[in-house]
XYZ file of C-alpha atoms in Angstrom:
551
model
C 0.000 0.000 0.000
C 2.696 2.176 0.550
C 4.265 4.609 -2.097
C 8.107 4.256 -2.300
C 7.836 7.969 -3.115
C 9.893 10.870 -1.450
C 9.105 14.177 -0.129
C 10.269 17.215 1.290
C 9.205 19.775 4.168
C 9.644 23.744 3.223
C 9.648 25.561 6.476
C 6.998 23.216 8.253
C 4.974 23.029 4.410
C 5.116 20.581 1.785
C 7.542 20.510 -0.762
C 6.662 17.540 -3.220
C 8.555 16.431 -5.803
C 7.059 14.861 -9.224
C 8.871 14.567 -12.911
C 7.441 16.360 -15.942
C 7.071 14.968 -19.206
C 11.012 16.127 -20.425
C 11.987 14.472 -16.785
C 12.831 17.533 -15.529
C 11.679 17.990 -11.556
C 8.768 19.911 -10.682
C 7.635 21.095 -6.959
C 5.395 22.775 -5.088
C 6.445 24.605 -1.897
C 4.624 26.999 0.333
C 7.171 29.034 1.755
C 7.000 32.212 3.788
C 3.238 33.282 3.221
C 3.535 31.827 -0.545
C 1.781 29.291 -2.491
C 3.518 27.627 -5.108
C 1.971 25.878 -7.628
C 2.692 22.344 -8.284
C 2.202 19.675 -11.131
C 0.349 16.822 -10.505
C -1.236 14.142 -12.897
C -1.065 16.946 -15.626
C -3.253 19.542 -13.233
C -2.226 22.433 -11.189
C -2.563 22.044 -7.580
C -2.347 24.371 -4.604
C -1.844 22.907 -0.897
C -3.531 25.706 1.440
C -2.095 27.213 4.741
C -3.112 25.840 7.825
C -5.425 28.530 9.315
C -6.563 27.198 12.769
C -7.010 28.947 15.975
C -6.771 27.612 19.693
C -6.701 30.810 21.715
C -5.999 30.268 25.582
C -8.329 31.546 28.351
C -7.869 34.525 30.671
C -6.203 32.784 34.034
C -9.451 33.549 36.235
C -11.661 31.883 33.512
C -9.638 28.942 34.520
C -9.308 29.350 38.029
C -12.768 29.815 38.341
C -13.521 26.795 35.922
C -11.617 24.513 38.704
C -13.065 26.169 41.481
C -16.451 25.282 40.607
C -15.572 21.690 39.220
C -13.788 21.712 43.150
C -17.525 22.777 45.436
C -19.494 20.101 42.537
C -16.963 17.374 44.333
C -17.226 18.728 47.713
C -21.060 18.633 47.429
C -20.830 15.342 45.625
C -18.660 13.876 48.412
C -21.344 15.380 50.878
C -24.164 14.070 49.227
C -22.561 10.740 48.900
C -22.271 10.904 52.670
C -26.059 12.099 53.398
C -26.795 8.808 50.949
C -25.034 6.269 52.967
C -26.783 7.673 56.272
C -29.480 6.828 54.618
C -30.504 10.703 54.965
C -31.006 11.208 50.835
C -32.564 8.871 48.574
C -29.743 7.005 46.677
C -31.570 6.626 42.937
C -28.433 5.263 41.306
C -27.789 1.638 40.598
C -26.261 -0.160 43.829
C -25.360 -3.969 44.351
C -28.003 -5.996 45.864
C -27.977 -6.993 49.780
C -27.822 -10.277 48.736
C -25.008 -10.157 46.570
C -22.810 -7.906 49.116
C -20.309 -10.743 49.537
C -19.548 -11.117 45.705
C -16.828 -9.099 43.496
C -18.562 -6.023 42.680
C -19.898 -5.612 39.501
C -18.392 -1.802 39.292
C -16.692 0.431 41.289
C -19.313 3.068 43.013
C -16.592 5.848 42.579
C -16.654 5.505 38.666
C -19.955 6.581 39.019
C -19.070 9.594 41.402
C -19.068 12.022 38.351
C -22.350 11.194 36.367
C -23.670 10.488 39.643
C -23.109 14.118 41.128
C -22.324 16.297 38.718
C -23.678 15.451 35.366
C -26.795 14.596 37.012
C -27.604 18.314 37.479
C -27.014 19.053 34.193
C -28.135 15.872 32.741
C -31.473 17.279 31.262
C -29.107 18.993 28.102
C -28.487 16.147 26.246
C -30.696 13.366 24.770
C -33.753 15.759 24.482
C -35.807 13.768 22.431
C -36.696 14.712 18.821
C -39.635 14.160 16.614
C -39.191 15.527 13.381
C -36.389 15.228 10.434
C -33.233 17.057 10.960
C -33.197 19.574 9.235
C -32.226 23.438 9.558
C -35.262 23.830 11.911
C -36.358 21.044 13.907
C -39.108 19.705 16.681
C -38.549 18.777 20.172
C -40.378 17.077 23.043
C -40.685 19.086 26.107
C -39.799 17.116 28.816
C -39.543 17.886 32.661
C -38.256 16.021 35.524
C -39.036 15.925 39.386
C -36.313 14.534 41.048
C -33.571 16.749 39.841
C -32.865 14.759 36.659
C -32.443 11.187 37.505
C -36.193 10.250 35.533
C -38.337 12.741 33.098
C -41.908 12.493 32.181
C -43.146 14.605 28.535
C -45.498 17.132 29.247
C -47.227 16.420 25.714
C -45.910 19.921 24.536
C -44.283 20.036 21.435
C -40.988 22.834 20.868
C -41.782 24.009 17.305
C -39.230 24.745 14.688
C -36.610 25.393 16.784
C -33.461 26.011 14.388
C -30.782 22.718 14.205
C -27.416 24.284 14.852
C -26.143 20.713 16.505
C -26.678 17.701 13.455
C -24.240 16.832 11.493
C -26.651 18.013 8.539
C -23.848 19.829 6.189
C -25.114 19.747 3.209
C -29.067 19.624 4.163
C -29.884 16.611 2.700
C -31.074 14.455 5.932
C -34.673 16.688 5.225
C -38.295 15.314 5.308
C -39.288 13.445 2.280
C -39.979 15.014 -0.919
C -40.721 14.064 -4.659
C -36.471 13.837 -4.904
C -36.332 11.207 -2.665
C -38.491 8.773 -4.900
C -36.379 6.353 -5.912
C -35.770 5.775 -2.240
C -39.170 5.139 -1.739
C -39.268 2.602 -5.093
C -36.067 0.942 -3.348
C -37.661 0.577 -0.494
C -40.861 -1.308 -1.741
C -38.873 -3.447 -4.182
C -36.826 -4.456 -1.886
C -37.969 -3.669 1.484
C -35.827 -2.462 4.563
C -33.487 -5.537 5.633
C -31.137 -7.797 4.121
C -31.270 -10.699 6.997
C -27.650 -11.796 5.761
C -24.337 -11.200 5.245
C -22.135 -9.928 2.706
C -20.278 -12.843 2.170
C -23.573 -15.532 2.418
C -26.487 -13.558 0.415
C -26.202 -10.404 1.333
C -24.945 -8.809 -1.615
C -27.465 -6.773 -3.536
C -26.879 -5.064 -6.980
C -27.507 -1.539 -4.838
C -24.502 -2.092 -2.533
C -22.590 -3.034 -6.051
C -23.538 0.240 -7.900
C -22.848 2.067 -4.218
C -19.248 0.969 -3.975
C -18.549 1.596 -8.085
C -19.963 5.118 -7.716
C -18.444 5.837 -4.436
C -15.004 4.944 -6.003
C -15.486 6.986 -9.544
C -16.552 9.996 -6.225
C -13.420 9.840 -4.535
C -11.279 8.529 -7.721
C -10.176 5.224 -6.514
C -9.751 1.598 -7.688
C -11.855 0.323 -5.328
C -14.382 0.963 -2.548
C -16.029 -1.071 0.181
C -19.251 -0.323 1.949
C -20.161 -1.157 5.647
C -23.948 -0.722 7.366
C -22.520 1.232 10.255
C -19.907 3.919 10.111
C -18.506 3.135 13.829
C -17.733 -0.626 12.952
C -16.101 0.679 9.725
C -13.010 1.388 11.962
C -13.194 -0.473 14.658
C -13.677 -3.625 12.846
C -11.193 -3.293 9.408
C -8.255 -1.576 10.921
C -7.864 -5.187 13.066
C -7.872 -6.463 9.536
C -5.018 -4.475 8.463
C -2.634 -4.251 11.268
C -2.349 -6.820 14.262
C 1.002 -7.911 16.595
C 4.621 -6.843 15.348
C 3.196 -3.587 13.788
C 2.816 -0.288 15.088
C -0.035 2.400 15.329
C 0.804 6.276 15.176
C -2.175 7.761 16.406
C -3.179 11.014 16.841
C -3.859 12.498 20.367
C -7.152 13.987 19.324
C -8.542 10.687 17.285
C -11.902 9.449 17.389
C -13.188 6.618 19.747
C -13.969 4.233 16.640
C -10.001 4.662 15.917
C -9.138 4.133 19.251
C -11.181 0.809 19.981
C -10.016 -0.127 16.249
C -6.422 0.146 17.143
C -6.595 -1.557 20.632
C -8.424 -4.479 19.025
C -5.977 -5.015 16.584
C -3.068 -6.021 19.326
C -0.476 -3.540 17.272
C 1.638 -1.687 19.587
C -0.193 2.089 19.946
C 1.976 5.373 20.076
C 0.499 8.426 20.427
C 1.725 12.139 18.494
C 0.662 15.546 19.405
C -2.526 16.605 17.347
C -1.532 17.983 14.077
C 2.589 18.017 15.237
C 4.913 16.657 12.657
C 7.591 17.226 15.036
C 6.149 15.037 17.274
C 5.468 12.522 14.727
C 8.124 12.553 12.727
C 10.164 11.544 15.918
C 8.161 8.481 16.641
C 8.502 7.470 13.287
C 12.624 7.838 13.129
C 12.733 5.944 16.774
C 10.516 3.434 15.097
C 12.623 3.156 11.909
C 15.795 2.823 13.949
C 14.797 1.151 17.057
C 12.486 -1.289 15.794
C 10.450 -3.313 17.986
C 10.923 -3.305 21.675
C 13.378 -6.049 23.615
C 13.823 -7.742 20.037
C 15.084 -5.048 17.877
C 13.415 -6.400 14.814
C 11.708 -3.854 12.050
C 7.958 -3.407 12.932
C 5.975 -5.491 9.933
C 3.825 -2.560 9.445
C 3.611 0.977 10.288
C 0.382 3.073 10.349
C -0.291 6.418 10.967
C -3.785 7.061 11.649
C -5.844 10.530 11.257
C -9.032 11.775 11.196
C -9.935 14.345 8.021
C -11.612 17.133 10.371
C -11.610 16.238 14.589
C -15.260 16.488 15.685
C -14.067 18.016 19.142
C -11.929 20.800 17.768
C -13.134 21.493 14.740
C -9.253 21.498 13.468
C -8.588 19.794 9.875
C -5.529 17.284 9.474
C -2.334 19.173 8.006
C -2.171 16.388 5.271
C 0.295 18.006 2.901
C 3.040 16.858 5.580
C 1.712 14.118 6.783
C 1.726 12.730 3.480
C 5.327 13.966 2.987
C 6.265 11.939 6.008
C 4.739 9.102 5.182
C 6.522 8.207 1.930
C 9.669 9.835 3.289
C 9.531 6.679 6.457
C 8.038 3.860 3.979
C 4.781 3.865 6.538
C 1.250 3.577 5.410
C -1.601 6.214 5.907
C -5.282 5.743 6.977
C -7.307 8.636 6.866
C -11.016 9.035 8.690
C -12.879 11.509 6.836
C -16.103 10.943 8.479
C -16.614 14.810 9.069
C -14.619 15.934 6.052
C -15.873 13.852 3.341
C -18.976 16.093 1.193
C -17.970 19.240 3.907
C -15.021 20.459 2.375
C -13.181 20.810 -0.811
C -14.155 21.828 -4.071
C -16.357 19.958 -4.975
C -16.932 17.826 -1.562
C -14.700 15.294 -2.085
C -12.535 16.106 1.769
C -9.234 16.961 3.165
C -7.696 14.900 0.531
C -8.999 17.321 -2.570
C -8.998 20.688 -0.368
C -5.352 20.067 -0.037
C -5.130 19.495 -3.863
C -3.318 15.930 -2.914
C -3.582 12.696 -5.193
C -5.948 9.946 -3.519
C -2.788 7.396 -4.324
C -1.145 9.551 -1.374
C -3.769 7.929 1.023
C -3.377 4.033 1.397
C -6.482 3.642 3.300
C -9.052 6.498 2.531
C -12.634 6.053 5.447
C -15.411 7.639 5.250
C -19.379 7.824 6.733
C -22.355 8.559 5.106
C -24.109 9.928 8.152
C -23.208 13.548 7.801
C -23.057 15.050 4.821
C -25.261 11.987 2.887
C -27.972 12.068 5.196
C -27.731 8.087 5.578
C -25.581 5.435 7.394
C -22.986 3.119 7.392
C -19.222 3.810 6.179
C -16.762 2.596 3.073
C -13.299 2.105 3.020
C -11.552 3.209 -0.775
C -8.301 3.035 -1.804
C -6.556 -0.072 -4.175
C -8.516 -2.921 -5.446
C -6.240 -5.933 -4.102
C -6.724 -3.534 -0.669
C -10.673 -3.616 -0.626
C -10.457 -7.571 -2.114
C -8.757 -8.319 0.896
C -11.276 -6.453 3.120
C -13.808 -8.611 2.168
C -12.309 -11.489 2.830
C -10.885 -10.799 6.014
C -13.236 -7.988 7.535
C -14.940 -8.960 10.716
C -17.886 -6.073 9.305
C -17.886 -7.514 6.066
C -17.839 -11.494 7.268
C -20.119 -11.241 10.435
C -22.721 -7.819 10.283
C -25.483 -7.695 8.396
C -25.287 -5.476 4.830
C -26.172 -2.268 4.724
C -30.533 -1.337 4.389
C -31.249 -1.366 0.187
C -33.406 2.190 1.460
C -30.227 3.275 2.862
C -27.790 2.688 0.111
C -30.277 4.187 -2.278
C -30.515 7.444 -0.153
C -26.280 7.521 -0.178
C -26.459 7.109 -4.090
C -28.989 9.763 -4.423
C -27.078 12.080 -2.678
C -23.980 11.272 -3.818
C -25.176 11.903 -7.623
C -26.774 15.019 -6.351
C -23.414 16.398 -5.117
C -21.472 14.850 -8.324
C -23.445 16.723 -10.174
C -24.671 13.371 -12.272
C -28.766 14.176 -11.548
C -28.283 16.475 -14.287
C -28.161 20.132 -12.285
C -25.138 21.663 -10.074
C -27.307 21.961 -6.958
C -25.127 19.928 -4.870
C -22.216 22.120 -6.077
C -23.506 24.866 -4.914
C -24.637 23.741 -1.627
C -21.209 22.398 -0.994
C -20.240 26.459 -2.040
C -23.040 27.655 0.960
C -21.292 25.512 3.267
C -18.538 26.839 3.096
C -19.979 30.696 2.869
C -21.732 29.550 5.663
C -18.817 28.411 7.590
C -16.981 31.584 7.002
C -19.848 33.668 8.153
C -20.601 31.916 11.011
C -17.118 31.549 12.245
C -16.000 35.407 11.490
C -18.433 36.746 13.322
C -18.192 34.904 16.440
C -14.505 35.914 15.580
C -15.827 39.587 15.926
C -18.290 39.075 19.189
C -15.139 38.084 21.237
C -15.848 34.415 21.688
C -13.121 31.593 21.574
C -13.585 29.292 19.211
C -11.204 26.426 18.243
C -10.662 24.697 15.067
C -9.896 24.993 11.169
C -11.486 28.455 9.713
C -12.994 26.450 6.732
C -14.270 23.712 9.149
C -18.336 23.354 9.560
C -17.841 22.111 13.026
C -16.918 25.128 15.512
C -16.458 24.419 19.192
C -17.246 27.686 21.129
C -15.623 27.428 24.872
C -17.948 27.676 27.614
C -15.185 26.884 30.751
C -17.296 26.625 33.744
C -19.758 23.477 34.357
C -22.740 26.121 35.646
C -22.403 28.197 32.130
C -22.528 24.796 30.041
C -26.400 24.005 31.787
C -27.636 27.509 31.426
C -25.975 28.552 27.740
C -27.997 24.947 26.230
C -30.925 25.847 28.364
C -31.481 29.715 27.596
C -30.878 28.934 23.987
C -33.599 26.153 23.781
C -35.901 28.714 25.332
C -35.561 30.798 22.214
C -35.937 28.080 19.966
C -31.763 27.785 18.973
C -31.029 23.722 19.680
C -27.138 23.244 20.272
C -25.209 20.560 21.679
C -23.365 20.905 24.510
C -20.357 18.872 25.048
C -18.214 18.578 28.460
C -15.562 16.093 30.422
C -14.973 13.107 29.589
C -15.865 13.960 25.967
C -13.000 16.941 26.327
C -10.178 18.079 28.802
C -12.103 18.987 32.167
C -11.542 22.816 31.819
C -12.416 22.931 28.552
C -15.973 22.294 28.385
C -17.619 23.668 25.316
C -20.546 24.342 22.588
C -20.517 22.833 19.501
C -21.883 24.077 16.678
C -22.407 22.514 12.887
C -23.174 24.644 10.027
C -25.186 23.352 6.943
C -25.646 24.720 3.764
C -29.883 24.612 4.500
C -29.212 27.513 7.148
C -30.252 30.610 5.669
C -28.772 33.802 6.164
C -31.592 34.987 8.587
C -31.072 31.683 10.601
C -27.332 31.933 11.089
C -28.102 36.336 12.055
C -31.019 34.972 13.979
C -28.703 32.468 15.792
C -25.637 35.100 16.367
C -27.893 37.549 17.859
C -28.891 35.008 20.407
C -25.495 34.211 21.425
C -24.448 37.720 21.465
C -27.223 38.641 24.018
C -26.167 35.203 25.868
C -22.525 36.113 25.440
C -22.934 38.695 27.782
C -25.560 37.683 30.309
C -23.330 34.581 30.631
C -19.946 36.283 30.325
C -19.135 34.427 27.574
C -16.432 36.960 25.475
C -13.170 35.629 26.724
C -10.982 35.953 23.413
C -7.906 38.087 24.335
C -6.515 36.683 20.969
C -3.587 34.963 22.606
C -2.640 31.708 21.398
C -2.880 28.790 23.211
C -0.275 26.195 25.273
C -1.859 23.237 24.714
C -0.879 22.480 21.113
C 2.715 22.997 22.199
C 4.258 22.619 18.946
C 1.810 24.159 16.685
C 4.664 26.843 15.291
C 7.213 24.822 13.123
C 8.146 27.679 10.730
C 12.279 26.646 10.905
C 11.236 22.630 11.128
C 12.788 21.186 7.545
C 12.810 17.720 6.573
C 15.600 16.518 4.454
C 15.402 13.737 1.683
C-alpha cells in the first residue's frame, strides 16, 4: 500500500517532488506566506495554509472553571455521605444486599461524576426529537421531578426550533420530498433488511452500484461499503494491522479509531494533534529502534488521522503528513467521516482541499451519516486492498449489509453532489457551506468568543469553561428556539468544556443572524467573550516555521 515515493518539508509546508514529461523535476512549496503551484497528474494544484485557531483563556476563567468543578466534588462527596446515612434517597444503581459478599460488579466511585455532577445538568443532552433534521427542527418538552435522575413529557411540542447541533452539512437528511423517490421505489422493491451477510447472500446489486460510484466519487480503484460507520473502523483496521506492527495515532482521534487500534493487538503510540515534530520523531525511533526487547523492524507501520476532529473542529495538516509518510516507507489511513462532502471543491474532503492525489492515502474512510444524510461507512483506496477487506473484515464477514433504502438514499445524494442528476445543486450547496462556515465563524470571531478549530471547518467548538455556564448557555438557547449541543468532560479536557456548533448549507442567512444575535445577548448575560486573541499552550508545537525535513 505504501508509495516508495519521497518528499520534502519547506519551512513546516510541503515541498513535493514529481517529474514532468522532459523528466525535468517539478515542486510545489509553500514558503513564507507563498503558495507555489505544483504539477500533478497533468493539473495544477495548490496545498492551502493551515489557518486554525486555539486561543488560551484569561487565568481567572480557569481558576474559576476549577473552582467550581472543586464545590461540585465537595457537594458530591457530601451528598454521597447524606446517601449512605441513609438521609437522601440514593436513585443510582447499587449492588443488591444479597449479593454484598460477591466481586462487585463496578466500582461506586466511577460513578461519582455522572452520579453528582452530570446529574444536574443531565437534562441537556438526549432531548428527544420528533421531526427530520433539518435546519429547523421539533422537540419534546420534557420535565423532571427529582432533579434529573427520571423525566416524564409534558405532551408539549418545541416548534421549529433552528438545528445548529446535526451533522446536517449539506441539508440533505430533510423530510421526504418528490427527490427522494427512488428511495421510496427501493424501499418497496426491496424492502428495509437484508437478513444476511455480505459474504452468504447479502450482496445486492444496490450495494454493487454504491461501492462503483463511491469509487469513480473519490477517484479510486476500489471501494467497500459497511452498514454502520462506527464498525467501519473499529472492525477493518484489526484487519489491516495486528502484533509486530505499530499504530501512530493522533492524540485527538476518534473513539472508533481508538477501539479499532486496541483491538488489533499492534503496539499504539500516540503524536501531538496535528505536530509533525512530534510525529516525525516516533517514526525515526521506530525506523531505527524497531520493535521493543527484540530489535526487529515493525511489519507494518500506520499512521492514523481523522480528516476534520469532531471536538476541535481542526482539519488534518495532510500536505506533511503525506510527505512523512513516503519519506519513512509507513502507510496512511485517513477518517474523513466529518470531512468527506464538507469540504473541498467539490466535496470530495481533506484529501482534494489540499489538492493531494488519492494514491497519497493508502487507506481512505469515510461515513455517510453527515453530509449523505444516511448510514454506514466505506473504506476506498486499491482494489487488491478492498479484495482483501472482504475477505478478512470482521464487518464484512459477520454484520449484516447495509438497508437497500439506505444505500439508495447515499447514491442519491452522492449523484446530487457529483453533479450526475443532471443540475449543479449539490455544487452549490457544498459552495453555501462553506460561505456559511466563514460567516458563522468570522463573526463569532468579531463578538469576542473563543472558538477552536480549522477556519474552513463546519464544526466550531465555542468554549464555555465553567460546568454552571454549560447548563444555562444549552438551556437559555432552547428557550428561544436555537437547539445546540453541549459537550463537556470526559468527551474533552475537564476545563475545557464547550458548545458545539455545525453549520449546513440549508441555514439561511436569517437563521445563522437569527442564531448570532442570540449568542451575542447570551454572550454577555453569561460572560461568555473571553478571546484576548492569545494563542494557546496546549498544542505545544503548533509553530514549526524553521522545522525542515531533508530527503
Amino acid at each position: 500500500m505504501a508509495n516508495p515515493g519521497g518528499g520534502a518539508i519547506c519551512n513546516g509546508n510541503l515541498h513535493k517532488h514529481e517529474k514532468q514529461s522532459d523528466g525535468s523535476p517539478s515542486g510545489n512549496c509553500v514558503k513564507n506566506g507563498i503558495v507555489k503551484e505544483a504539477q500533478q497528474n497533468g493539473r495544477p494544484h495548490f496545498y492551502k495554509p493551515i489557518v486554525e485557531s486555539f486561543e488560551e483563556a484569561p487565568l481567572h476563567v480557569m481558576v474559576f472553571t476549577y473552582l467550581g468543578y472543586g464545590l461540585g466534588t465537595l457537594f458530591g462527596y457530601l451528598r454521597d455521605f447524606l446517601r449512605s446515612c441513609g438521609l437522601e434517597k440514593c436513585n443510582a444503581a447499587i449492588e443488591r444486599e444479597e449479593q454484598k459478599d460477591f466481586v462487585p460488579l463496578y466500582q461506586n466511585f466511577e460513578n461519582f461524576y455522572t452520579r453528582n455532577l452530570y446529574m444536574r445538568i443531565r437534562d441537556n443532552w438526549n432531548r428527544p426529537i420528533c421531526s427530520a433534521p433539518g435546519s429547523r427542527f421539533d422537540v419534546m418538552e420534557r420535565v423532571s421531578d427529582d432533579y434529573n435522575w427520571t423525566f416524564r413529557f409534558t405532551g408539549r411540542i418545541i416548534k421549529d426550533v433552528i438545528n445548529m447541533g446535526s451533522y446536517n452539512f449539506l441539508g440533505l437528511a430533510a423530510s421526504y420530498d418528490e427527490s427522494m423517490r427512488t428511495v421510496k421505489d427501493v424501499l418497496e422493491d426491496y424492502g428495509l433488511g437484508v437478513a444476511s451477510t455480505r459474504h452468504e447472500m447479502g450482496t445486492l446489486d444496490k450495494h454493487e452500484e454504491l461501492e462503483n460510484l463511491v469509487a469513480k466519487f473519490l477517484n479510486v480503484e476500489a471501494a467497500m461499503v459497511f452498514g454502520m460507520g462506527f464498525a467501519t473502523n473499529s472492525m477493518n483496521i484489526p484487519a489491516l494491522v495486528g502484533k509486530g506492527c505499530l499504530i501512530l495515532s493522533d492524540e485527538l482521534n476518534h473513539a472508533s479509531l481508538v477501539l479499532g487500534a486496541r483491538l488489533s493487538g499492534a503496539t499504539i503510540r500516540i503524536f501531538k494533534h496535528n505536530n509533525m515534530q512530534s510525529l516525525e520523531k516516533l517514526l525515526r525511533d521506530a525506523v531505527i529502534y524497531g520493535q521493543p526487547r527484540i530489535r526487529r523492524a515493525w511489519k507494518k507501520i500506520l499512521i492514523l488521522v481523522e480528516g476534520i476532529y469532531s471536538m476541535e473542529g481542526s482539519i488534518v495538516d495532510l500536505p506533511q503528513i503525506v510527505a512523512l509518510k513516503k519519506k519513512y516507507k509507513a502507510y496512511l489511513y485517513i477518517d474523513e467521516a466529518h470531512s468527506i462532502g464538507s469540504v473541498g471543491p467539490t466535496g470530495r474532503g481533506v484529501v482534494e482541499f489540499f489538492g493531494l492525489d488519492p494514491r497519497d492515502v493508502d487507506v481512505l474512510m469515510g461515513t455517510f451519516t453527515k453530509s449523505f444524510g444516511a448510514a454506514g461507512g466505506y473504506i476506498a483506496g486499491r482494489k487488491d486492498l478492498v479484495d482483501y477487506l472482504r475477505v478478512h473484515s470482521h464487518s464484512a464477514v459477520y454484520a449484516t449489509s447495509m438497508s437497500p433504502p439506505v444505500a439508495e438514499q447515499i447514491i442519491r445524494s452522492m449523484k446530487f453532489i457529483m453533479g450526475l442528476d443532471g443540475t449543479t445543486q449539490g455544487l452549490q450547496r457544498v459552495r453555501q457551506l462553506a460561505k456559511n462556515t466563514r460567516y458563522f465563524r468570522q463573526r463569532l470571531n468579531e463578538m469576542g468568543f473563543i472558538i477552536y478549530g480549522n477556519e474552513e471547518s463546519p464544526v466550531i467548538p465555542l468554549l464555555l469553561y465553567m460546568p454552571a455556564k454549560v447548563a444555562a448557555f444549552a438551556r437559555h438557547l432552547l428557550n428561544r428556539k436555537i437547539g445546540v449541543v453541549v459537550v463537556g468532560f470526559p468527551a474533552t479536557p475537564l476545563a475545557e468544556a464547550r458548545a458545539r456548533f455545525c453549520v449546513s448549507a440549508a441555514h439561511t442567512r436569517e437563521m445563522l443572524d437569527t442564531v448570532l444575535e442570540n449568542l451575542d445577548e447570551m454572550g454577555d448575560l453569561l460572560q461568555l467573550k473571553y478571546s484576548r486573541h492569545r494563542k494557546s499552550t496546549r498544542p505545544e508545537l503548533y509553530d514549526e516555521t524553521s522545522f525542515e525535513l531533508e530527503d
